[in-house]
PDB file of C-alpha atoms in Angstrom:
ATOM      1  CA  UNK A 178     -76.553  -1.062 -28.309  1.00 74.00           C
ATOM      2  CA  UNK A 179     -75.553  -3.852 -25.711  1.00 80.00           C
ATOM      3  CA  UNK A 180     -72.211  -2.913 -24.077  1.00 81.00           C
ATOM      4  CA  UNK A 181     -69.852  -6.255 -23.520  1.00 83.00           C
ATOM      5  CA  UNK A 182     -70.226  -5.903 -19.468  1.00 86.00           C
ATOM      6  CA  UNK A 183     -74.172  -6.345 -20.284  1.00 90.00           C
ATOM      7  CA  UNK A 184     -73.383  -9.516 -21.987  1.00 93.00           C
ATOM      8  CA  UNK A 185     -70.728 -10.850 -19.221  1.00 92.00           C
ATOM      9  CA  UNK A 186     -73.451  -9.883 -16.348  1.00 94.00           C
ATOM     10  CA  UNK A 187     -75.973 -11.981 -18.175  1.00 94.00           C
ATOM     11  CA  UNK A 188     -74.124 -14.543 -18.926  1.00 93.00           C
ATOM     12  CA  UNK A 189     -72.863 -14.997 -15.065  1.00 93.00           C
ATOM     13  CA  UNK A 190     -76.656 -13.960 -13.657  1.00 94.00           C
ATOM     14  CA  UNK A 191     -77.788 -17.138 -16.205  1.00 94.00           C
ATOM     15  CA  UNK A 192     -75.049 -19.527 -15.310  1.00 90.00           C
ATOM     16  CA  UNK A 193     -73.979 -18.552 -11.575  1.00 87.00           C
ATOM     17  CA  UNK A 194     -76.157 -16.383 -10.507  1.00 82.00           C
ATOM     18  CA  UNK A 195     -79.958 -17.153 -10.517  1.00 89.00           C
ATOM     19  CA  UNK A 196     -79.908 -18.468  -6.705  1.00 88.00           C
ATOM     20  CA  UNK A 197     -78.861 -14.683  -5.947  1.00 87.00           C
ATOM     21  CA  UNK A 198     -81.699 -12.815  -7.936  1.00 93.00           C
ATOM     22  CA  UNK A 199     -84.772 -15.164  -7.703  1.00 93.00           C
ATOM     23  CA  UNK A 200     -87.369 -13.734  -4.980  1.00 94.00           C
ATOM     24  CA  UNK A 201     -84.742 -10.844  -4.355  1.00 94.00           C
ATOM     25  CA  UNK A 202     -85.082  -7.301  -4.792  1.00 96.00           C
ATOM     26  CA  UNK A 203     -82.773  -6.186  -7.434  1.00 97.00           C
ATOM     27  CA  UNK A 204     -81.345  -2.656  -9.023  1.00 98.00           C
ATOM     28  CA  UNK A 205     -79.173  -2.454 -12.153  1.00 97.00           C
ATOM     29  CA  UNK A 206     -77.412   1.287 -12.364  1.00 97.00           C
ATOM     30  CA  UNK A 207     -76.940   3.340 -15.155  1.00 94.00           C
ATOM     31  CA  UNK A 208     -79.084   0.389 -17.300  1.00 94.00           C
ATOM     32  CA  UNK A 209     -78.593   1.415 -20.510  1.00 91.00           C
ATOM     33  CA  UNK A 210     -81.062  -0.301 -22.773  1.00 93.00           C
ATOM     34  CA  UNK A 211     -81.329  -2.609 -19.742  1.00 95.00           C
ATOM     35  CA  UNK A 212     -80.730  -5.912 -20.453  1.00 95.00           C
ATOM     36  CA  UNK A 213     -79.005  -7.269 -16.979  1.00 96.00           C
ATOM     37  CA  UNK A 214     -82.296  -6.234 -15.477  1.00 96.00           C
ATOM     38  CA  UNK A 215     -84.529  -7.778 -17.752  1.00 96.00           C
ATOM     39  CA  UNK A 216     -82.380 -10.876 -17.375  1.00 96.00           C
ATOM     40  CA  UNK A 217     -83.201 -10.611 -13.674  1.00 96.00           C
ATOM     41  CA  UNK A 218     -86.600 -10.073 -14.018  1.00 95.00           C
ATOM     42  CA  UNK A 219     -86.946 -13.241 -16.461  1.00 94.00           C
ATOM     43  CA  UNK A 220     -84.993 -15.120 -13.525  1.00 94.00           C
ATOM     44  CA  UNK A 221     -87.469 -14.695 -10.533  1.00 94.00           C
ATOM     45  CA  UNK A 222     -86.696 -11.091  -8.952  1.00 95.00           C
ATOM     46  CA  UNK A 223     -89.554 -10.332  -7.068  1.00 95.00           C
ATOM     47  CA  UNK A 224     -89.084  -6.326  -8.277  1.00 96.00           C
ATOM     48  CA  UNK A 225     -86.408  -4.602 -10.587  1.00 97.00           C
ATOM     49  CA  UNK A 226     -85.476  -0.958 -11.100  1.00 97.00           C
ATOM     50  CA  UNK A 227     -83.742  -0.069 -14.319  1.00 97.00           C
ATOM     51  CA  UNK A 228     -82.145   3.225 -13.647  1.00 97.00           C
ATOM     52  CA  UNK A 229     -80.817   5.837 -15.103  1.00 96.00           C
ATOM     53  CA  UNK A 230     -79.562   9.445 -14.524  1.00 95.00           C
ATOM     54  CA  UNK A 231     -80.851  10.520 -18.328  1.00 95.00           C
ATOM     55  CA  UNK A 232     -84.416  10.867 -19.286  1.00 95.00           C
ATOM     56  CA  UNK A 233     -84.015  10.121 -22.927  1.00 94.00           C
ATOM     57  CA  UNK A 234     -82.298   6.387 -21.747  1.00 94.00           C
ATOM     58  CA  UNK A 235     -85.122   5.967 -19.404  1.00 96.00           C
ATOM     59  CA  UNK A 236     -87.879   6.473 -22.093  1.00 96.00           C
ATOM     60  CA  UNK A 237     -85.738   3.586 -23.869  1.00 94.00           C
ATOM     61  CA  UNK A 238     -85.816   1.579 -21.038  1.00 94.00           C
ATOM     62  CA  UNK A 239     -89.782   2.016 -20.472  1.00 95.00           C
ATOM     63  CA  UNK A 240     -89.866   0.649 -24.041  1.00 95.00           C
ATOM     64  CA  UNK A 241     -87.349  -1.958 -23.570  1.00 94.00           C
ATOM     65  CA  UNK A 242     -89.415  -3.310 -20.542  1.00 93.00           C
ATOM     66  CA  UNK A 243     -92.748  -3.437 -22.150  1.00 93.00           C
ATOM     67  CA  UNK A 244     -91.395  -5.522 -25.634  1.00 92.00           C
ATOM     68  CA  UNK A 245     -90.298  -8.058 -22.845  1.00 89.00           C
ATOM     69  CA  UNK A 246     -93.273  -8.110 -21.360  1.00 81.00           C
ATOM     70  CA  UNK A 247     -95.058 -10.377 -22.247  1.00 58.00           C
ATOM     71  CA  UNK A 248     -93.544 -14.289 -21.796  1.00 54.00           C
ATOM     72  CA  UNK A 249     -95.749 -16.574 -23.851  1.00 49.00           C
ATOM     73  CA  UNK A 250     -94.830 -19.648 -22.127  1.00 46.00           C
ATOM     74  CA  UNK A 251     -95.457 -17.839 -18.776  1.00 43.00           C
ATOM     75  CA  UNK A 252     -98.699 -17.258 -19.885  1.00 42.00           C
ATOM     76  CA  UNK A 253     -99.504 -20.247 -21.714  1.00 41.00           C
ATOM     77  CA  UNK A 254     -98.224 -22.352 -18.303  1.00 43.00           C
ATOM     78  CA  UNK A 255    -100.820 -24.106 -16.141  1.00 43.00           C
ATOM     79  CA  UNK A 256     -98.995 -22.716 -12.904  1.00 49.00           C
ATOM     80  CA  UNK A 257     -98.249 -18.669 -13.667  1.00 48.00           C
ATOM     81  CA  UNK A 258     -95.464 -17.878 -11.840  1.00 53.00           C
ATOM     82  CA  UNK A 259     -96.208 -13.816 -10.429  1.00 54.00           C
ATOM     83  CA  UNK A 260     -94.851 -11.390 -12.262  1.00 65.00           C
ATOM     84  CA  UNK A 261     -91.552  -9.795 -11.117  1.00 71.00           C
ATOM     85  CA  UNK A 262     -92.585  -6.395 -11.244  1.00 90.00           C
ATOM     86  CA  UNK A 263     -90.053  -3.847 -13.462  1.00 93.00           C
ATOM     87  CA  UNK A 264     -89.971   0.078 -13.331  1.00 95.00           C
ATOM     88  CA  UNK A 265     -87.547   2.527 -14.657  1.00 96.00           C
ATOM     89  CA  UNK A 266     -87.088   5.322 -12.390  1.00 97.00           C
ATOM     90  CA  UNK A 267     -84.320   8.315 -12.494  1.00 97.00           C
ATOM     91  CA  UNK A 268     -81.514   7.659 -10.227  1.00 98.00           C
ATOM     92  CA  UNK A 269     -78.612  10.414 -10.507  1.00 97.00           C
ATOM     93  CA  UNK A 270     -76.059   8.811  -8.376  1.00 97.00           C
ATOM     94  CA  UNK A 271     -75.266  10.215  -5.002  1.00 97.00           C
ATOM     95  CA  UNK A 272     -75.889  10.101  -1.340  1.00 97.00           C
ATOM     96  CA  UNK A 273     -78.529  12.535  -1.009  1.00 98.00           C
ATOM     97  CA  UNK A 274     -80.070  11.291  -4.381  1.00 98.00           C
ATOM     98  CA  UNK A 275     -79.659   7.791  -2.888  1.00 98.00           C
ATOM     99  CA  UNK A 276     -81.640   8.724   0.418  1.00 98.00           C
ATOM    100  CA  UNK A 277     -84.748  10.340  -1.355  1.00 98.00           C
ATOM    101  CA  UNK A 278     -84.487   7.063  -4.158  1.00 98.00           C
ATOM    102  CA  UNK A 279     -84.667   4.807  -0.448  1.00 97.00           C
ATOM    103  CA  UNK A 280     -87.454   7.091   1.055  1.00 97.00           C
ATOM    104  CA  UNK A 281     -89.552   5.766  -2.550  1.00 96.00           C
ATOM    105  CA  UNK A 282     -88.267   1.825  -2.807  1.00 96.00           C
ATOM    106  CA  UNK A 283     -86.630   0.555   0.022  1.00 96.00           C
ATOM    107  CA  UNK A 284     -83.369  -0.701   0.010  1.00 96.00           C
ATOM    108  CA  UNK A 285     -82.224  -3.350  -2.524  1.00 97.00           C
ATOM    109  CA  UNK A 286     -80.848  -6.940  -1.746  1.00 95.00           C
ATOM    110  CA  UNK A 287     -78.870  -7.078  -5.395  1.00 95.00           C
ATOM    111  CA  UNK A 288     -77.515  -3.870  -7.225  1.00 96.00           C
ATOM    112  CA  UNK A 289     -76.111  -4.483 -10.588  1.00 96.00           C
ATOM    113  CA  UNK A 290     -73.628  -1.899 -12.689  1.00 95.00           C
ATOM    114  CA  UNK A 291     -71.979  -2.686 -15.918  1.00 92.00           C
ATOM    115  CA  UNK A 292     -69.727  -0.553 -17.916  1.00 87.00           C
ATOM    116  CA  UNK A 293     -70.961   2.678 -16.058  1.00 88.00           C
ATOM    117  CA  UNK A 294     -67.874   4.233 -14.492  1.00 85.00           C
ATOM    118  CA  UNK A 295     -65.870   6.050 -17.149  1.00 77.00           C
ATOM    119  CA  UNK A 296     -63.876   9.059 -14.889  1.00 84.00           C
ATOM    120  CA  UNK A 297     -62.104   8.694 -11.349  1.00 87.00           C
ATOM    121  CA  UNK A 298     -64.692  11.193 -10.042  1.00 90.00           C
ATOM    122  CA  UNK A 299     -67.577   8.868 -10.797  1.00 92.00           C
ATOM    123  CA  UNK A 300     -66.709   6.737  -8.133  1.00 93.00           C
ATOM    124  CA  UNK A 301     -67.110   7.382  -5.052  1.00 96.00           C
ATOM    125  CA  UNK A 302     -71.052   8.618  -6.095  1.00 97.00           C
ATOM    126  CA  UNK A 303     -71.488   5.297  -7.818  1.00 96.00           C
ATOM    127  CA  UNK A 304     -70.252   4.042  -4.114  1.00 96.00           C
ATOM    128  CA  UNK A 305     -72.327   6.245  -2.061  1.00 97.00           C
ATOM    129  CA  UNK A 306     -75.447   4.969  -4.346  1.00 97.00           C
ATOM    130  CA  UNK A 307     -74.429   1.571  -3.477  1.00 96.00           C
ATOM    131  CA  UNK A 308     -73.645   1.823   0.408  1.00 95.00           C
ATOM    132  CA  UNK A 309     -77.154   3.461   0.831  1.00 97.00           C
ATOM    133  CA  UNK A 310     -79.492   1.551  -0.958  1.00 97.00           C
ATOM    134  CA  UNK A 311     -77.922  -1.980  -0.287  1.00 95.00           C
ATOM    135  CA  UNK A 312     -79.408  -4.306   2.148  1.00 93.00           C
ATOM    136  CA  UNK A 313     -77.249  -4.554   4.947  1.00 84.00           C
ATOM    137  CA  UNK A 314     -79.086  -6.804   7.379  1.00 79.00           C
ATOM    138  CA  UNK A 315     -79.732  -9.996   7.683  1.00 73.00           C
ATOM    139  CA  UNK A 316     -76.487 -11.334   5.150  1.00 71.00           C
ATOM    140  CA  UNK A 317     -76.582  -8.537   3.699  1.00 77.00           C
ATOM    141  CA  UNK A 318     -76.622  -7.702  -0.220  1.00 88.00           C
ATOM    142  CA  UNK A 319     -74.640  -8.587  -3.226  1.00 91.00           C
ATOM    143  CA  UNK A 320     -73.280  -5.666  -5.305  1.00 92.00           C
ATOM    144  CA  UNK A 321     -71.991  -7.187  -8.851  1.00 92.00           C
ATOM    145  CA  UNK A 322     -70.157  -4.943 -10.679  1.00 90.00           C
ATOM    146  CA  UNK A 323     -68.633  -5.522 -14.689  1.00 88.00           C
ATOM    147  CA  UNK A 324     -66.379  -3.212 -16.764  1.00 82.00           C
ATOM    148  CA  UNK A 325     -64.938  -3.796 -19.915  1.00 82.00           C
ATOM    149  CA  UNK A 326     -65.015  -0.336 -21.385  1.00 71.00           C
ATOM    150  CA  UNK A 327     -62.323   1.886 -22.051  1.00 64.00           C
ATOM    151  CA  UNK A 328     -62.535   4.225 -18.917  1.00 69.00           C
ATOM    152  CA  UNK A 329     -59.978   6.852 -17.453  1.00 80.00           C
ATOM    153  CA  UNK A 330     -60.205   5.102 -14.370  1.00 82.00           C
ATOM    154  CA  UNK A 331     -58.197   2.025 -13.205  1.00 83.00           C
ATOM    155  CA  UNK A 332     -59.639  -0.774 -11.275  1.00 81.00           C
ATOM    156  CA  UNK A 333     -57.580   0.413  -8.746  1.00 85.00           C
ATOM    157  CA  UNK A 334     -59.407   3.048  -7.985  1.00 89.00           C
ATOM    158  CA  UNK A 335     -62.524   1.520  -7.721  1.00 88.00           C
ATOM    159  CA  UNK A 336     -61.550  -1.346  -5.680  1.00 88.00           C
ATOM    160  CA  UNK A 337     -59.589   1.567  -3.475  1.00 92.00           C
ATOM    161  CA  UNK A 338     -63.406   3.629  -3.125  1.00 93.00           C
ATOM    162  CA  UNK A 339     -65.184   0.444  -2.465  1.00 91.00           C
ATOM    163  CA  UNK A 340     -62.843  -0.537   0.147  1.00 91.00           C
ATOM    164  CA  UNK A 341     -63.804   2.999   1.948  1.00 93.00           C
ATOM    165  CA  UNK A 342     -67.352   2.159   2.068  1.00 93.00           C
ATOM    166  CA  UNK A 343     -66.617  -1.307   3.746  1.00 89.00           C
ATOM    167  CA  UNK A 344     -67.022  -3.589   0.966  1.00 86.00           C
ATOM    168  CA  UNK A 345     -64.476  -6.727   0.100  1.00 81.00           C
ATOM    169  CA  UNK A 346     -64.488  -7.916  -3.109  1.00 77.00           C
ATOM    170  CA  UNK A 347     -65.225 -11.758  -3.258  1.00 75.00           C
ATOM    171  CA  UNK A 348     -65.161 -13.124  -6.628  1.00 67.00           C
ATOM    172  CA  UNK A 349     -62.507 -10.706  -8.422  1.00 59.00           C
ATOM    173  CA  UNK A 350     -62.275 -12.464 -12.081  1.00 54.00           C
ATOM    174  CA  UNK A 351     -60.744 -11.607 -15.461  1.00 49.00           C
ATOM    175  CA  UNK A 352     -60.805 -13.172 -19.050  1.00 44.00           C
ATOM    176  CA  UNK A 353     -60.577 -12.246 -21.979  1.00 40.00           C
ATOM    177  CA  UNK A 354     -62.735 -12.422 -25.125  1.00 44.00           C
ATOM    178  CA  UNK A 355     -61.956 -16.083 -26.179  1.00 44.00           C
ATOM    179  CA  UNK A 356     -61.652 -17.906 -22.944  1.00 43.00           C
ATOM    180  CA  UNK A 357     -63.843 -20.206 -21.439  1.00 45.00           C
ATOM    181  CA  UNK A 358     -66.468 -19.637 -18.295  1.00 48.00           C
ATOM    182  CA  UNK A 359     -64.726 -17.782 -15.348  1.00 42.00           C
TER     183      UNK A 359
END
């Protein structure tokens, strides 16, 4: 099933957000059935990697990523815009997990994560993930993160870990269900 975060991503990668995925490299973590990254893909990434740290979601995603496949008006269009291309590879978060991921596909100029975190010790992995496969030259890269689920750890926390690995939040925002855009 779609997770709210998924839906909140989407919604602010479709409104606000397709100027910072089109021609970019892009990484959603712990994908689920991958969604955000199939958004991304439909919005001009040149690549996207779906990950996830359990075999059973990846086969999922595989799946997922194929039934999207194929965009009729894409194909049906004079001018065929190329084809962002979209794999699903294991990524158990981690520094040393995050190195050998690197060594395979580079570092990433967009990393997406959505309702992942659910425990305090989740974090700073999720962070080390992030601070190694980010771009960091040349502007740098754009880490969005979303969480609505219940989780054991407060935002605190995460802002706290993220803060240790040099990043500043820039566009902190809350709503809730019923209000309008952000």
């Amino acid at each position: 099933s779609v997770w709210r975060g998924s839906e909140i991503m989407c919604d602010y990668l479709i409104r606000h957000g397709v100027n910072r995925i089109r021609g970019r490299r892009v990484l959603e973590l712990g994908a689920g059935v991958g969604l955000c990254g199939i958004v991304a893909s439909k919005i001009g990434a040149s690549s996207v990697r779906l990950t996830d740290g359990d075999t059973s979601v990846l086969e999922n995603l595989r799946y997922n990523v194929a039934l999207n496949d194929n965009d009729e008006e894409a194909s049906s269009s004079s001018e065929k815009e190329p084809t962002t291309k979209v794999s699903c590879p294991q990524l158990i978060w981690g520094k040393q997990n995050a190195i050998d991921f690197e060594k395979e596909y580079g570092k990433q100029d967009v990393i997406l994560a959505t309702d992942c975190v659910y425990i305090t010790k989740s974090v700073k992995p999720l962070f080390e993930t992030v601070h190694q496969l980010l771009e960091h030259k040349e502007g740098g890269g754009v880490f969005l993160y979303v969480n609505t689920c219940a989780s054991q750890c407060p935002i605190e926390v995460v802002f706290d870990v993220a803060a240790e690995f040099g990043f500043i939040s820039t566009d902190t925002w809350f709503r809730c269900e019923d209000d309008a855009d952000p």
